[in-house]
């Protein structure tokens, strides 16, 4: 059975995936609890416990329209920080204070914000509208100030609508004072799926997706139009065994590595036998990437900023919002770093050049892509960051619900209400060990991201803040409630989140 027809058969069930008799608020009492606010004395007191260096790094981030050069003659009119995408990297030492002034110069009175993805920071600096701050209006400025006390590979992006799928993102690297790894150089690698300013905008993509597929004529899925509706952005038949089926829904014209198309790639220049640390960030909106460096094996050292017991792999599966650090010892020649858009039959590519030789074809797919493919489930947390064994004080069942039929993505059957974000919180208390049971009832995978904390997969798995939950599977994670405030928990597929697959994890006062 071909993938299009197989998907068509699934859709009959997708339309009612979130319509069961799930409780509107699964966190306990129906009464509204007293919650710790995003700012105030409790949050300030928690921030004072962070170990700071006393040093402050000041940056200005101007969000504005930009004509981006993606290479190979491809230009895209988008939005970006200071005219480039990815934006300029911010690099700090652990314990430094970041003072980042956001200047919103976006058009059409568009509000924006910055979320510091993966950082355990003070709640009122998390950049989430309307939970932790008011919108930064067009023409206005807003300063984010917080201590970044945990070393690791992070990035930042807006948390408004589907602005994530434009060019408003950049790496944030926090260096540790005593780096245990030995290496000669670093290369930050940012992956992205790109539509903005080429075939449309992310808002147009969302509008098309919101129509859903429940009323479409499935017999016409391989045509340019379906049931009288244009299929300009929706991708049909993208399937992946690694992702358990449906790989994604958005038809992207380009997949980028460090902002460049494969025909005119970004190039890292080094020397043979040098050991290089790659910091890999998936900033995409709807695409998981299988990443490999032709002719090399990867030694995985970190995921989502936290160290793991070192593992060898030929390739990595990286979901949206995930980050992996790997070490490679470079060979002599020219090698493709390929990001295969999982299930979408497309690639992004950059080059590693340590010697003479011609560049490979833009469509090259090195054998390593089909070698030992590492996923987070195969990793174990390093001893120094593994959570001590402890019984959970509170357990939340987090059902991932909805489907493509009605495009009704939600958590526990309820789409997140931006007008009343604290209506159905998942309540926790300071000092508790909390277990989240992600139960994916849908036919699609979801990269689930928790703000302000890192959780541990199972008893000995890696410490992460974003994890792939496969279709029809359960993933249990635990974390210690040690960062007061109100924190988002959501799918890091930009379109699923905006459709409603978000919830609030809130501390009771």
Coordinates of C-alpha atoms in Angstrom, one line a residue:
X1 CA 0.0 0.0 0.0
X2 CA 1.5 3.4 -0.9
X3 CA 2.0 6.0 1.7
X4 CA -0.7 8.3 0.4
X5 CA -3.4 5.7 0.5
X6 CA -2.2 4.4 3.9
X7 CA -2.5 7.8 5.3
X8 CA -6.0 8.3 3.8
X9 CA -7.2 5.2 5.6
X10 CA -6.0 6.7 8.9
X11 CA -7.8 9.9 8.5
X12 CA -11.2 8.6 9.3
X13 CA -10.2 8.1 12.9
X14 CA -8.1 11.3 13.1
X15 CA -11.1 13.6 12.9
X16 CA -12.5 12.5 16.3
X17 CA -9.1 11.8 18.0
X18 CA -9.6 14.5 20.6
X19 CA -13.4 14.3 21.1
X20 CA -13.5 11.7 23.9
X21 CA -14.8 12.1 27.4
X22 CA -11.6 13.6 28.8
X23 CA -11.9 15.9 31.8
X24 CA -11.5 19.5 30.9
X25 CA -9.0 19.9 33.8
X26 CA -7.1 16.8 34.6
X27 CA -5.0 18.3 37.4
X28 CA -7.3 17.6 40.3
X29 CA -9.8 20.0 41.9
X30 CA -12.0 21.9 39.5
X31 CA -11.6 25.0 41.7
X32 CA -9.1 27.6 40.6
X33 CA -6.0 27.2 42.8
X34 CA -3.9 30.0 44.2
X35 CA -0.9 30.1 41.8
X36 CA 2.5 31.6 42.1
X37 CA 2.7 34.6 39.7
X38 CA 5.3 35.0 37.0
X39 CA 6.9 37.9 39.0
X40 CA 6.9 39.0 42.5
X41 CA 8.7 38.1 45.7
X42 CA 8.8 34.3 45.3
X43 CA 10.3 34.5 41.8
X44 CA 12.8 37.1 42.9
X45 CA 13.8 35.0 45.9
X46 CA 14.3 32.0 43.7
X47 CA 16.5 34.0 41.3
X48 CA 18.7 35.1 44.1
X49 CA 19.7 31.5 44.7
X50 CA 21.3 31.2 41.3
X51 CA 25.1 31.5 41.4
X52 CA 26.1 34.5 39.4
X53 CA 29.5 35.8 38.2
X54 CA 28.6 39.4 38.6
X55 CA 29.3 39.9 34.9
X56 CA 26.6 41.2 32.6
X57 CA 26.5 40.7 28.8
X58 CA 24.4 43.4 27.1
X59 CA 23.0 42.8 23.6
X60 CA 20.4 44.5 21.4
X61 CA 18.1 42.3 19.3
X62 CA 16.2 44.2 16.6
X63 CA 13.3 42.2 15.1
X64 CA 12.6 43.7 11.7
X65 CA 11.8 42.8 8.1
X66 CA 14.8 41.5 6.1
X67 CA 15.7 40.3 2.7
X68 CA 17.6 37.1 3.4
X69 CA 20.2 35.6 1.0
X70 CA 19.8 31.8 1.4
X71 CA 22.5 31.1 -1.2
X72 CA 22.3 29.9 -4.8
X73 CA 20.4 32.9 -5.9
X74 CA 17.5 32.2 -3.5
X75 CA 16.2 35.4 -1.7
X76 CA 13.5 35.3 0.9
X77 CA 11.7 38.3 2.4
X78 CA 11.2 37.4 6.0
X79 CA 11.7 38.7 9.5
X80 CA 15.0 38.4 11.3
X81 CA 17.1 39.7 14.2
X82 CA 19.4 42.4 12.9
X83 CA 19.0 41.3 9.3
X84 CA 20.4 37.8 9.4
X85 CA 19.1 34.2 10.0
X86 CA 20.2 32.5 12.0
X87 CA 20.8 35.6 14.1
X88 CA 24.1 36.3 15.6
X89 CA 25.1 33.8 18.3
X90 CA 25.1 34.9 21.9
X91 CA 27.8 33.3 24.0
X92 CA 28.0 33.6 27.8
X93 CA 29.9 32.0 30.7
X94 CA 27.7 30.1 33.2
X95 CA 26.5 32.5 35.9
X96 CA 26.7 35.6 33.7
X97 CA 23.7 37.9 33.5
X98 CA 22.2 38.4 30.1
X99 CA 20.6 41.8 29.5
X100 CA 19.0 41.6 26.0
X101 CA 17.0 44.5 24.8
X102 CA 14.5 43.5 22.2
X103 CA 13.5 46.3 19.7
X104 CA 10.3 45.4 17.8
X105 CA 10.5 46.9 14.4
X106 CA 8.1 44.4 12.8
X107 CA 5.4 45.7 10.3
X108 CA 1.7 45.9 10.6
X109 CA 1.6 46.5 14.4
X110 CA 2.9 43.0 14.9
X111 CA 3.6 42.1 18.6
X112 CA 6.5 39.8 19.4
X113 CA 8.6 38.4 22.3
X114 CA 11.7 36.2 22.9
X115 CA 11.6 32.8 24.6
X116 CA 15.0 31.5 25.8
X117 CA 14.5 27.9 24.8
X118 CA 15.9 25.3 27.3
X119 CA 17.2 27.9 29.8
X120 CA 16.1 27.5 33.5
X121 CA 15.6 31.2 34.1
X122 CA 13.3 33.4 36.2
X123 CA 9.7 33.0 35.1
X124 CA 9.0 36.6 34.1
X125 CA 11.8 36.5 31.6
X126 CA 10.4 33.4 29.7
X127 CA 8.8 35.4 26.9
X128 CA 5.4 33.7 26.7
X129 CA 2.4 35.8 25.9
X130 CA 0.1 36.3 27.8
X131 CA 1.4 34.1 30.6
X132 CA 4.7 35.7 31.7
X133 CA 4.6 39.1 30.0
X134 CA 2.5 41.4 27.9
X135 CA 3.2 41.7 24.2
X136 CA 6.1 43.8 23.0
X137 CA 4.2 46.1 20.7
X138 CA 5.6 47.3 17.3
X139 CA 7.8 50.2 17.9
X140 CA 8.5 49.3 21.5
X141 CA 11.5 47.9 23.4
X142 CA 11.7 45.3 26.1
X143 CA 14.7 44.2 28.1
X144 CA 15.1 40.6 29.2
X145 CA 17.5 40.2 32.2
X146 CA 18.4 36.9 33.8
X147 CA 21.2 34.8 35.1
X148 CA 22.1 31.9 32.8
X149 CA 23.7 29.5 35.3
X150 CA 23.6 26.1 33.4
X151 CA 26.1 25.4 30.7
X152 CA 24.8 24.1 27.4
X153 CA 23.6 24.5 23.9
X154 CA 20.4 26.6 23.7
X155 CA 18.6 29.0 21.3
X156 CA 16.1 31.7 21.3
X157 CA 13.0 32.6 19.3
X158 CA 9.6 34.3 19.5
X159 CA 6.7 32.8 21.4
X160 CA 3.9 34.5 19.5
X161 CA 1.8 32.7 16.8
X162 CA 3.9 30.9 14.3
X163 CA 6.7 33.5 14.3
X164 CA 9.0 30.6 15.1
X165 CA 8.8 29.6 11.4
X166 CA 10.2 32.9 10.2
X167 CA 13.9 33.9 10.6
X168 CA 13.7 35.1 14.2
X169 CA 16.0 32.7 15.9
X170 CA 19.6 32.4 17.0
X171 CA 21.9 30.2 19.1
X172 CA 22.6 30.8 22.7
X173 CA 25.7 29.1 24.1
X174 CA 26.5 29.0 27.8
X175 CA 30.0 27.8 28.5
X176 CA 31.0 26.0 31.7
X177 CA 33.9 27.2 33.9
X178 CA 35.5 23.8 33.9
X179 CA 34.8 22.2 30.5
X180 CA 35.5 18.4 30.9
X181 CA 35.6 17.8 27.1
X182 CA 38.8 18.0 25.1
X183 CA 38.5 19.4 21.6
X184 CA 40.2 21.9 19.3
X185 CA 37.3 23.9 17.8
X186 CA 33.5 24.3 17.8
X187 CA 31.0 24.6 15.1
X188 CA 27.4 25.6 15.8
X189 CA 25.0 24.0 13.3
X190 CA 21.5 25.3 13.0
X191 CA 18.9 23.4 11.0
X192 CA 15.7 24.9 9.7
X193 CA 12.8 24.2 7.3
X194 CA 12.0 27.2 5.2
X195 CA 8.9 28.5 3.6
X196 CA 8.7 32.2 4.5
X197 CA 9.0 34.7 1.6
X198 CA 9.5 31.8 -0.9
X199 CA 6.2 30.1 -1.4
X200 CA 4.2 31.9 1.3
X201 CA 4.2 32.8 4.9
X202 CA 3.8 30.7 8.1
X203 CA 0.5 32.4 8.7
X204 CA -0.8 31.2 5.3
X205 CA 0.5 27.7 6.1
X206 CA -1.5 27.7 9.3
X207 CA -4.6 29.0 7.6
X208 CA -4.4 26.1 5.1
X209 CA -3.7 23.5 7.8
X210 CA -6.6 24.7 9.9
X211 CA -9.0 23.6 7.2
X212 CA -8.1 20.1 8.1
X213 CA -8.5 17.1 5.9
X214 CA -11.8 15.6 7.2
X215 CA -13.9 16.9 4.2
X216 CA -11.4 16.3 1.5
X217 CA -11.8 13.8 -1.4
X218 CA -9.1 11.3 -0.5
X219 CA -9.0 9.9 -4.0
X220 CA -7.6 13.1 -5.3
X221 CA -4.7 13.4 -2.8
X222 CA -2.0 13.0 -5.5
X223 CA -3.4 15.9 -7.5
X224 CA -2.6 19.6 -7.2
X225 CA -5.9 20.2 -5.6
X226 CA -8.1 18.2 -3.3
X227 CA -11.9 18.6 -2.8
X228 CA -11.7 22.1 -4.5
X229 CA -9.1 23.3 -1.9
X230 CA -5.6 24.3 -2.9
X231 CA -2.8 22.1 -1.4
X232 CA -0.1 24.7 -1.7
X233 CA 1.5 24.0 1.7
X234 CA 0.1 20.7 3.0
X235 CA 2.4 17.7 2.5
X236 CA 0.7 14.4 1.8
X237 CA 2.3 11.0 2.3
X238 CA 5.3 12.0 4.4
X239 CA 6.0 8.9 6.4
X240 CA 8.9 7.7 8.5
X241 CA 9.5 4.4 10.3
X242 CA 11.7 6.2 12.8
X243 CA 8.9 8.6 13.7
X244 CA 6.3 5.9 13.7
X245 CA 4.3 7.0 10.7
X246 CA 3.3 10.5 9.7
X247 CA 6.5 12.5 9.5
X248 CA 5.0 16.0 9.1
X249 CA 2.5 18.1 7.2
X250 CA 4.2 21.2 5.8
X251 CA 5.6 21.3 2.3
X252 CA 8.8 23.3 2.6
X253 CA 10.7 24.3 -0.5
X254 CA 14.0 24.4 1.3
X255 CA 15.9 22.9 4.2
X256 CA 18.7 25.0 5.5
X257 CA 21.9 24.4 7.4
X258 CA 23.1 27.7 9.0
X259 CA 20.8 29.6 6.7
X260 CA 22.0 28.2 3.4
X261 CA 20.5 26.0 0.8
X262 CA 22.4 22.8 -0.3
X263 CA 23.3 24.2 -3.7
X264 CA 25.3 26.9 -2.0
X265 CA 26.2 25.5 1.4
X266 CA 27.8 26.9 4.5
X267 CA 31.4 25.7 4.9
X268 CA 33.3 24.8 8.0
X269 CA 37.1 24.9 7.3
X270 CA 39.4 23.0 9.5
X271 CA 42.4 20.7 9.6
X272 CA 42.6 16.9 9.4
X273 CA 42.8 15.0 12.8
X274 CA 41.5 18.0 14.7
X275 CA 38.7 17.3 17.2
X276 CA 35.6 19.5 16.7
X277 CA 32.6 19.9 18.9
X278 CA 29.4 20.3 16.8
X279 CA 26.5 21.9 18.6
X280 CA 23.4 20.9 16.6
X281 CA 20.2 22.8 17.0
X282 CA 16.9 22.1 15.2
X283 CA 15.1 25.4 14.9
X284 CA 12.5 24.0 12.4
X285 CA 8.8 24.3 12.5
X286 CA 7.6 20.9 11.3
X287 CA 10.6 18.8 10.4
X288 CA 12.7 16.2 12.3
X289 CA 16.2 15.8 10.8
X290 CA 18.4 12.7 10.5
X291 CA 21.9 14.2 10.7
X292 CA 25.2 12.6 9.5
X293 CA 28.7 13.7 8.5
X294 CA 29.8 11.7 5.6
X295 CA 32.9 9.6 6.3
X296 CA 32.8 10.2 10.1
X297 CA 31.3 8.7 13.2
X298 CA 29.7 10.9 15.9
X299 CA 30.4 10.8 19.6
X300 CA 27.3 12.1 21.3
X301 CA 28.2 14.0 24.5
X302 CA 25.2 16.1 25.4
X303 CA 21.5 16.5 24.6
X304 CA 19.5 19.7 25.3
X305 CA 22.5 21.1 27.1
X306 CA 23.0 18.3 29.6
X307 CA 25.9 15.7 29.5
X308 CA 25.2 12.0 28.7
X309 CA 27.3 8.9 28.8
X310 CA 29.2 9.1 25.5
X311 CA 27.6 7.1 22.7
X312 CA 28.9 6.4 19.2
X313 CA 26.5 6.9 16.2
X314 CA 26.5 7.2 12.5
X315 CA 23.5 9.6 12.5
X316 CA 21.2 11.4 14.9
X317 CA 17.5 12.0 14.9
X318 CA 16.8 15.5 16.0
X319 CA 13.3 16.8 16.5
X320 CA 12.2 20.4 16.5
X321 CA 13.6 22.2 19.6
X322 CA 16.1 19.4 20.4
X323 CA 19.8 20.0 20.6
X324 CA 22.7 17.6 20.5
X325 CA 26.4 18.1 21.0
X326 CA 28.8 15.6 19.3
X327 CA 32.5 15.3 18.9
X328 CA 34.2 14.3 15.6
X329 CA 37.8 13.8 14.6
X330 CA 38.1 15.3 11.1
X331 CA 39.4 13.3 8.1
X332 CA 41.3 14.8 5.2
X333 CA 39.1 16.1 2.3
X334 CA 35.7 17.6 1.7
X335 CA 32.7 16.0 3.6
X336 CA 29.0 16.7 3.5
X337 CA 27.1 17.4 6.7
X338 CA 23.6 16.3 5.7
X339 CA 20.3 16.9 7.4
X340 CA 17.8 14.5 5.9
X341 CA 14.3 15.9 6.4
X342 CA 12.9 12.7 8.0
X343 CA 10.1 11.2 5.8
X344 CA 10.0 14.2 3.5
X345 CA 12.6 13.1 0.8
X346 CA 14.6 16.3 1.0
X347 CA 17.8 17.4 2.5
X348 CA 19.8 20.3 3.9
X349 CA 23.6 20.3 3.6
X350 CA 26.7 22.1 4.8
X351 CA 30.3 21.2 4.0
X352 CA 33.3 20.3 6.2
X353 CA 36.5 21.1 4.2
X354 CA 39.9 20.1 5.6
X355 CA 41.8 19.5 2.3
X356 CA 41.5 19.7 -1.5
X357 CA 38.7 18.2 -3.5
X358 CA 35.4 19.1 -5.1
X359 CA 32.2 19.5 -3.3
X360 CA 29.7 16.7 -3.4
X361 CA 26.3 17.1 -5.2
X362 CA 23.7 19.0 -3.3
X363 CA 21.6 15.8 -3.2
X364 CA 24.2 13.6 -1.7
X365 CA 23.1 11.1 0.9
X366 CA 26.1 9.5 2.7
X367 CA 25.9 5.9 3.8
X368 CA 26.0 7.0 7.5
X369 CA 22.4 8.2 7.2
X370 CA 21.5 4.5 7.2
X371 CA 24.0 3.3 9.8
X372 CA 23.5 3.3 13.5
X373 CA 20.9 6.0 14.1
X374 CA 20.8 7.3 17.6
X375 CA 17.7 8.6 19.4
X376 CA 17.3 10.0 22.9
X377 CA 15.9 6.7 24.1
X378 CA 19.3 5.1 23.7
X379 CA 21.1 7.6 25.9
X380 CA 21.8 7.7 29.6
X381 CA 22.3 10.8 31.8
X382 CA 25.9 11.4 32.9
X383 CA 26.4 10.6 36.6
X384 CA 26.8 14.2 37.6
X385 CA 23.3 15.3 36.3
X386 CA 21.3 12.1 36.9
X387 CA 18.4 12.7 39.2
X388 CA 18.5 10.7 42.4
X389 CA 15.9 8.0 42.6
X390 CA 12.8 9.2 44.3
X391 CA 9.1 8.4 44.3
X392 CA 7.0 10.9 42.4
X393 CA 4.9 13.2 44.7
X394 CA 2.7 14.2 41.8
X395 CA 1.8 12.5 38.5
X396 CA 0.1 14.2 35.6
X397 CA -1.3 12.2 32.7
X398 CA -0.7 14.4 29.6
X399 CA -2.7 13.0 26.7
X400 CA -1.8 14.3 23.3
X401 CA -5.0 14.5 21.3
X402 CA -6.4 15.6 18.0
X403 CA -5.5 14.9 14.4
X404 CA -5.3 16.1 10.9
X405 CA -8.9 15.5 10.1
X406 CA -10.1 18.6 11.9
X407 CA -6.6 20.0 12.8
X408 CA -7.7 20.0 16.5
X409 CA -4.4 19.4 18.3
X410 CA -4.8 19.6 22.1
X411 CA -3.7 18.3 25.5
X412 CA -6.1 16.2 27.4
X413 CA -8.8 17.0 24.8
X414 CA -8.7 20.8 25.5
X415 CA -7.1 23.3 23.2
X416 CA -5.1 25.9 25.1
X417 CA -7.1 29.1 25.8
X418 CA -5.0 32.2 25.3
X419 CA -7.8 34.3 26.7
X420 CA -7.6 32.3 30.0
X421 CA -4.2 30.6 30.2
X422 CA -4.6 29.5 33.8
X423 CA -8.0 27.9 33.4
X424 CA -6.7 24.3 33.4
X425 CA -3.2 24.2 34.9
X426 CA -1.2 21.1 35.7
X427 CA -0.5 22.0 39.3
X428 CA 2.8 21.4 41.1
X429 CA 4.3 22.5 44.4
X430 CA 7.9 23.6 45.1
X431 CA 10.1 20.7 46.1
X432 CA 7.9 18.0 44.6
X433 CA 9.2 15.2 42.3
X434 CA 6.8 15.4 39.4
X435 CA 6.1 12.7 36.8
X436 CA 4.6 13.6 33.4
X437 CA 3.1 10.6 31.5
X438 CA 2.9 11.7 27.9
X439 CA 0.3 9.5 26.3
X440 CA 0.2 10.1 22.5
X441 CA -3.3 9.1 21.3
X442 CA -2.7 10.5 17.8
X443 CA -1.3 9.2 14.6
X444 CA 1.6 11.7 14.6
X445 CA 4.7 12.3 16.6
X446 CA 5.1 15.3 18.9
X447 CA 8.3 16.9 20.3
X448 CA 7.1 17.9 23.8
X449 CA 8.9 20.9 25.4
X450 CA 8.7 22.0 29.0
X451 CA 9.8 25.6 29.8
X452 CA 11.9 26.5 32.8
X453 CA 13.0 22.9 33.7
X454 CA 14.8 19.9 32.4
X455 CA 13.2 16.5 33.0
X456 CA 14.7 13.0 32.9
X457 CA 13.5 10.2 30.6
X458 CA 12.7 7.2 32.8
X459 CA 15.0 6.3 35.6
X460 CA 18.4 6.7 34.0
X461 CA 17.6 8.4 30.7
X462 CA 19.0 11.7 29.5
X463 CA 18.1 15.1 31.0
X464 CA 16.1 17.0 28.4
X465 CA 13.6 19.7 27.9
X466 CA 12.3 18.6 24.5
X467 CA 11.5 14.9 23.7
X468 CA 9.9 13.1 20.8
X469 CA 6.7 11.2 21.8
X470 CA 5.9 8.6 19.1
X471 CA 2.3 8.0 17.9
X472 CA 0.3 5.6 20.0
X473 CA 3.1 5.5 22.6
X474 CA 3.7 6.6 26.2
X475 CA 6.7 8.4 27.4
X476 CA 7.2 9.1 31.2
X477 CA 9.6 11.8 32.4
X478 CA 10.3 13.2 35.8
X479 CA 11.6 16.5 37.1
X480 CA 12.1 18.3 40.4
X481 CA 9.8 21.3 40.9
X482 CA 12.6 23.8 41.7
X483 CA 11.7 26.9 39.6
X484 CA 8.7 28.8 40.8
X485 CA 6.2 30.3 38.4
X486 CA 3.9 29.4 35.5
X487 CA 5.5 27.5 32.7
X488 CA 4.4 26.3 29.3
X489 CA 4.3 22.7 28.2
X490 CA 3.7 22.3 24.5
X491 CA 4.4 20.5 21.3
X492 CA 7.3 22.2 19.5
X493 CA 5.7 21.7 16.1
X494 CA 4.9 25.4 15.6
X495 CA 1.5 24.6 14.0
X496 CA 0.4 22.0 16.5
X497 CA 1.2 24.4 19.3
X498 CA -0.7 27.3 17.7
X499 CA -3.7 25.0 17.1
X500 CA -3.8 24.3 20.8
X501 CA -1.4 21.6 21.9
X502 CA -0.2 23.5 24.9
X503 CA -0.8 23.4 28.7
X504 CA 0.3 25.4 31.7
X505 CA 2.5 23.8 34.5
X506 CA 1.8 26.1 37.4
X507 CA 3.2 26.2 41.0
X508 CA 0.7 26.5 43.8
X509 CA 1.4 29.1 46.4

